[in-house]
Coordinates of C-alpha atoms in Angstrom, one line a residue:
M1 CA -63.6 -24.1 13.5
S2 CA -62.1 -26.5 11.1
A3 CA -64.0 -29.0 9.7
L4 CA -63.2 -32.5 10.0
T5 CA -62.8 -33.7 6.2
I6 CA -61.0 -36.5 4.0
N7 CA -60.2 -34.5 1.2
H8 CA -58.4 -31.6 2.8
N9 CA -56.0 -31.7 5.5
I10 CA -56.4 -28.2 6.4
L11 CA -54.8 -28.7 10.2
A12 CA -51.5 -30.2 8.5
N13 CA -51.4 -27.9 5.8
D14 CA -51.2 -25.5 8.4
V15 CA -48.5 -27.1 10.1
A16 CA -46.3 -27.5 6.8
R17 CA -46.4 -24.0 6.6
N18 CA -45.1 -23.0 10.0
L19 CA -42.3 -25.7 9.2
S20 CA -41.4 -24.3 6.2
S21 CA -41.0 -21.0 7.6
S22 CA -39.2 -22.2 10.8
Y23 CA -37.0 -24.0 8.4
S24 CA -35.8 -21.0 6.4
S25 CA -35.3 -19.1 8.9
L26 CA -32.9 -22.4 10.9
S27 CA -31.2 -22.3 7.2
T28 CA -30.6 -18.8 7.1
S29 CA -29.5 -18.7 11.2
T30 CA -27.1 -21.3 9.7
L31 CA -25.5 -20.0 6.8
R32 CA -24.8 -16.8 8.8
L33 CA -22.7 -19.3 12.2
S34 CA -21.0 -21.0 9.1
S35 CA -20.2 -18.1 7.0
G36 CA -19.5 -15.8 10.2
L37 CA -21.4 -13.2 7.3
R38 CA -24.6 -11.0 8.5
I39 CA -25.6 -10.3 4.9
N40 CA -25.0 -13.5 2.4
T41 CA -26.9 -12.9 0.3
A42 CA -27.9 -9.2 -1.6
A43 CA -31.8 -10.5 -0.3
D44 CA -30.4 -10.3 3.2
D45 CA -30.2 -7.0 3.7
A46 CA -29.9 -5.1 0.0
A47 CA -28.8 -1.3 1.4
G48 CA -26.3 -2.8 4.0
L49 CA -24.5 -5.0 1.0
A50 CA -24.3 -2.0 -1.0
V51 CA -22.5 0.0 1.7
R52 CA -20.2 -3.0 2.6
E53 CA -19.3 -3.7 -1.1
I54 CA -17.9 0.2 -0.8
M55 CA -15.9 0.0 2.0
R56 CA -14.4 -3.2 0.9
A57 CA -13.1 -1.9 -1.8
E58 CA -12.4 1.4 0.0
I59 CA -10.6 -0.7 2.3
A60 CA -8.7 -2.6 -0.6
S61 CA -7.6 0.7 -2.0
L62 CA -6.0 1.5 1.3
N63 CA -4.1 -1.4 2.4
Q64 CA -2.7 -1.0 -1.9
G65 CA -2.0 2.8 -1.2
V66 CA 0.7 1.8 2.3
R67 CA 1.9 -0.6 -0.2
N68 CA 2.2 1.8 -2.9
A69 CA 3.9 3.9 0.2
N70 CA 6.4 1.4 1.3
D71 CA 7.4 0.9 -2.5
A72 CA 8.8 4.7 -2.9
I73 CA 10.2 4.3 0.5
S74 CA 12.0 1.1 -0.3
M75 CA 13.4 3.4 -3.8
I76 CA 14.4 6.4 -1.4
Q77 CA 16.4 4.5 0.4
T78 CA 17.8 2.7 -2.6
A79 CA 18.6 6.0 -3.5
D80 CA 19.7 7.7 -0.3
G81 CA 21.7 4.6 0.1
A82 CA 24.0 5.3 -3.2
L83 CA 24.2 8.9 -2.3
G84 CA 26.0 7.7 0.8
V85 CA 28.3 6.1 -1.3
I86 CA 28.6 9.3 -3.4
D87 CA 29.9 11.1 -0.1
E88 CA 32.3 8.9 0.5
K89 CA 33.9 10.1 -3.1
L90 CA 33.5 13.1 -2.1
I91 CA 34.9 13.2 0.4
R92 CA 37.9 11.4 -0.6
M93 CA 38.4 14.2 -3.4
K94 CA 38.3 17.0 -0.8
E95 CA 41.0 15.2 0.5
L96 CA 42.8 14.5 -2.0
A97 CA 42.5 18.6 -3.4
M98 CA 43.5 19.4 0.0
Q99 CA 46.5 17.4 -0.4
A100 CA 47.5 18.5 -4.2
S101 CA 47.5 22.4 -2.9
T102 CA 50.3 22.0 -1.0
G103 CA 54.1 23.2 -2.1
T104 CA 55.5 19.9 -1.0
Y105 CA 54.3 17.8 -3.6
S106 CA 56.1 17.9 -7.3
S107 CA 53.8 18.0 -10.6
D108 CA 54.6 14.6 -11.5
Q109 CA 53.1 13.8 -8.0
R110 CA 50.0 16.0 -8.3
L111 CA 49.4 13.9 -11.8
I112 CA 49.8 11.0 -9.5
I113 CA 47.2 12.3 -7.0
D114 CA 44.6 13.6 -9.8
S115 CA 44.8 10.2 -11.0
E116 CA 42.8 9.5 -7.8
Y117 CA 40.8 12.1 -8.1
Q118 CA 39.4 11.5 -12.2
A119 CA 39.4 7.8 -10.8
M120 CA 36.9 9.2 -7.8
A121 CA 34.6 11.5 -10.6
S122 CA 34.0 8.5 -12.7
E123 CA 32.6 6.2 -10.1
I124 CA 30.6 8.8 -8.8
T125 CA 28.7 9.1 -12.3
R126 CA 29.0 5.4 -12.4
I127 CA 26.7 5.2 -9.4
A128 CA 25.0 8.0 -10.2
N129 CA 24.1 5.8 -14.1
A130 CA 23.6 2.5 -12.2
T131 CA 21.5 3.4 -9.0
D132 CA 18.1 2.2 -10.0
F133 CA 14.5 0.3 -8.2
N134 CA 12.3 -1.6 -10.6
G135 CA 14.2 -0.5 -13.4
I136 CA 13.3 3.1 -13.2
H137 CA 16.9 5.1 -12.5
L138 CA 16.8 7.6 -9.7
L139 CA 20.4 9.5 -9.6
N140 CA 21.4 10.4 -13.5
G141 CA 18.7 13.4 -13.9
N142 CA 15.6 11.0 -15.5
L143 CA 13.1 11.6 -12.0
S144 CA 14.4 15.6 -12.2
G145 CA 12.6 18.6 -12.8
A146 CA 9.2 20.7 -10.6
N147 CA 6.8 21.2 -13.4
T148 CA 6.5 17.7 -15.6
T149 CA 5.3 14.6 -14.7
H150 CA 7.3 11.3 -14.6
N151 CA 6.4 9.5 -18.1
G152 CA 6.3 6.2 -18.5
N153 CA 5.5 5.9 -22.4
G154 CA 8.6 5.9 -24.0
I155 CA 11.9 3.5 -23.8
V156 CA 13.6 6.1 -20.8
S157 CA 11.2 7.4 -18.5
T158 CA 11.8 10.7 -17.5
G159 CA 10.2 13.7 -14.8
P160 CA 9.0 13.7 -11.5
M161 CA 7.7 10.7 -10.2
K162 CA 4.1 10.5 -8.5
V163 CA 4.3 8.1 -6.0
H164 CA 0.0 7.4 -5.4
F165 CA -1.6 6.0 -2.1
G166 CA -4.6 8.0 -1.9
T167 CA -8.4 6.3 -2.7
S168 CA -9.0 8.8 -5.6
N169 CA -7.3 11.2 -8.2
D170 CA -9.2 13.9 -7.2
S171 CA -6.5 16.4 -5.5
S172 CA -2.5 16.3 -4.0
E173 CA -3.6 14.7 -1.3
D174 CA -4.0 11.7 -2.6
Y175 CA -0.2 11.7 -4.0
Y176 CA 3.3 12.5 -3.9
Y177 CA 6.1 14.2 -6.2
V178 CA 9.2 12.3 -6.4
S179 CA 11.8 15.1 -7.9
I180 CA 15.1 13.9 -7.6
N181 CA 18.4 16.0 -9.2
S182 CA 21.4 14.5 -10.9
S183 CA 24.2 12.8 -8.9
T184 CA 26.6 12.7 -11.7
A185 CA 29.8 14.4 -11.7
S186 CA 29.3 16.8 -14.1
A187 CA 26.7 17.4 -12.8
L188 CA 27.8 17.8 -9.5
G189 CA 30.6 20.0 -11.1
V190 CA 33.7 18.0 -10.4
G191 CA 35.8 16.2 -12.7
M192 CA 36.7 16.5 -16.3
G193 CA 33.2 16.5 -16.9
A194 CA 32.5 19.6 -15.0
T195 CA 31.1 22.9 -16.6
G196 CA 33.0 24.9 -14.9
A197 CA 37.0 24.9 -14.7
D198 CA 37.5 25.0 -11.1
G199 CA 36.5 21.4 -10.3
K200 CA 37.9 19.6 -12.9
S201 CA 41.0 18.9 -12.0
I202 CA 43.5 19.1 -9.1
S203 CA 47.1 18.8 -11.5
T204 CA 48.0 21.6 -10.3
Q205 CA 48.5 23.3 -6.9
A206 CA 46.7 26.6 -8.4
L207 CA 43.3 23.9 -9.7
A208 CA 43.7 21.8 -6.6
Q209 CA 42.7 24.8 -4.4
K210 CA 40.6 25.9 -6.6
A211 CA 38.9 22.5 -6.8
L212 CA 38.1 23.2 -2.6
A213 CA 35.8 25.3 -3.2
A214 CA 33.8 23.1 -6.2
L215 CA 34.2 20.2 -3.9
D216 CA 32.2 22.7 -1.2
K217 CA 29.4 22.8 -3.6
A218 CA 29.1 19.7 -4.8
I219 CA 28.8 18.7 -1.0
I220 CA 26.3 20.7 -0.4
S221 CA 24.3 20.0 -4.1
K222 CA 24.8 16.3 -2.6
D223 CA 23.4 16.9 0.8
K224 CA 20.6 19.2 -0.5
I225 CA 19.4 15.9 -2.8
R226 CA 19.8 13.7 1.2
A227 CA 17.6 16.1 2.6
S228 CA 14.7 16.2 0.5
L229 CA 14.6 12.4 -0.2
G230 CA 14.7 12.0 4.2
A231 CA 12.1 14.4 4.5
L232 CA 10.0 12.9 1.9
Q233 CA 10.9 9.6 3.5
N234 CA 9.5 10.9 6.7
R235 CA 6.3 12.5 5.3
L236 CA 5.1 8.6 3.8
E237 CA 5.5 7.0 7.2
N238 CA 3.5 9.2 8.6
T239 CA 1.0 8.8 5.6
I240 CA 1.4 5.0 5.9
T241 CA 0.3 5.7 9.4
N242 CA -3.0 7.7 8.5
L243 CA -3.9 4.7 5.8
S244 CA -3.5 2.5 8.4
I245 CA -5.4 4.1 10.8
Q246 CA -8.1 4.4 7.8
S247 CA -8.2 0.8 6.9
Q248 CA -8.2 -0.2 10.6
N249 CA -11.0 2.4 11.1
T250 CA -13.1 1.2 8.2
S251 CA -12.7 -2.3 8.7
A252 CA -14.6 -1.8 11.7
A253 CA -17.2 -0.3 10.3
E254 CA -17.6 -3.1 7.5
S255 CA -17.7 -6.0 10.3
Q256 CA -20.5 -3.9 12.0
I257 CA -22.6 -4.4 9.0
S258 CA -21.4 -7.3 7.6
D259 CA -20.3 -9.5 10.8
V260 CA -22.5 -12.1 12.3
D261 CA -23.0 -11.5 16.0
V262 CA -22.5 -15.0 17.2
A263 CA -24.2 -14.7 20.3
T264 CA -27.1 -13.4 19.1
E265 CA -27.7 -15.4 15.8
M266 CA -27.0 -18.6 18.3
T267 CA -29.9 -17.5 20.1
E268 CA -31.8 -16.8 17.0
F269 CA -30.4 -20.5 15.6
T270 CA -31.2 -22.4 19.4
R271 CA -35.0 -20.4 18.3
Q272 CA -35.8 -21.8 14.9
Q273 CA -34.4 -25.3 15.8
I274 CA -36.8 -26.1 18.7
K275 CA -39.5 -24.3 16.6
V276 CA -38.6 -26.7 13.6
Q277 CA -38.8 -29.7 15.9
S278 CA -41.8 -28.7 17.5
A279 CA -43.5 -28.2 14.2
V280 CA -42.3 -31.8 12.5
A281 CA -43.5 -33.6 15.6
M282 CA -47.0 -31.6 15.3
L283 CA -47.1 -32.1 12.0
S284 CA -46.9 -36.2 12.3
Q285 CA -49.8 -35.6 14.7
A286 CA -51.5 -33.5 12.6
N287 CA -51.2 -35.9 9.6
N288 CA -53.0 -38.4 12.1
F289 CA -56.2 -36.5 12.5
G290 CA -57.5 -38.3 9.0
K291 CA -57.9 -41.4 10.7
L292 CA -61.0 -39.5 12.8
A293 CA -62.5 -39.5 9.9
M294 CA -61.9 -42.9 9.5
Q295 CA -63.7 -43.6 13.0
L296 CA -67.1 -42.0 12.3
L297 CA -67.5 -43.8 8.6
G298 CA -66.7 -47.5 10.6

């Protein structure tokens, strides 16, 4: 039982301590409700904060991986679009070779036909050399190869390109290699730059007939490149779907740890608010208890 004293108001001190505790809890609830977060500082939940930050880093990496994969798809679509134009040129060259293969044309007429044939071959090479994505040439052979990685250290970047989308670099599950063979006329075996003799020219009936087989091979080579790019695009689209699901599920788990339950926290806020109001009222009463001692002295 507390004594009635003048120097110390023990009852008021107890009420003030309870008021401080309730006010601190009310401040915490106010901060959580205003920020929407259950964990605002490490003191709120040290272990939860560590787990949350790891998850946030994972989510950010997954979302960037989605963007990386989308960039790779855009690059593939750029290359495929250019190959579609090259396809049109090869078809026209096949048509010209067929035209020059028949005996109803004179030598001079075949030379005229061959001039368009060579122009188409030059255009194929120009397209292959000019097609780039963000400064990276796609169809001139710089991305060809199977055993070396794309090297961006030099002025000219060469080798297969690594498209990174995983959150680490531990295995091939985190990246793909994009390898695109050269699509120049010489690489396809047509035009004056071709290494073989069959597709160089259609200036004579015999050369035109031989060029038909070379053009078939060129079309097949081009189709193999397009098929490879199409398959890789499908893989990347599936990868984006998987990464998006991972990001969504990790975000949900992070929310369970980090976000405040508004209904529960509002109940706690109301409880602490009532306690603070009650403590303030009781502190006012406790501060008046000293007057009782004065009444005894009077």
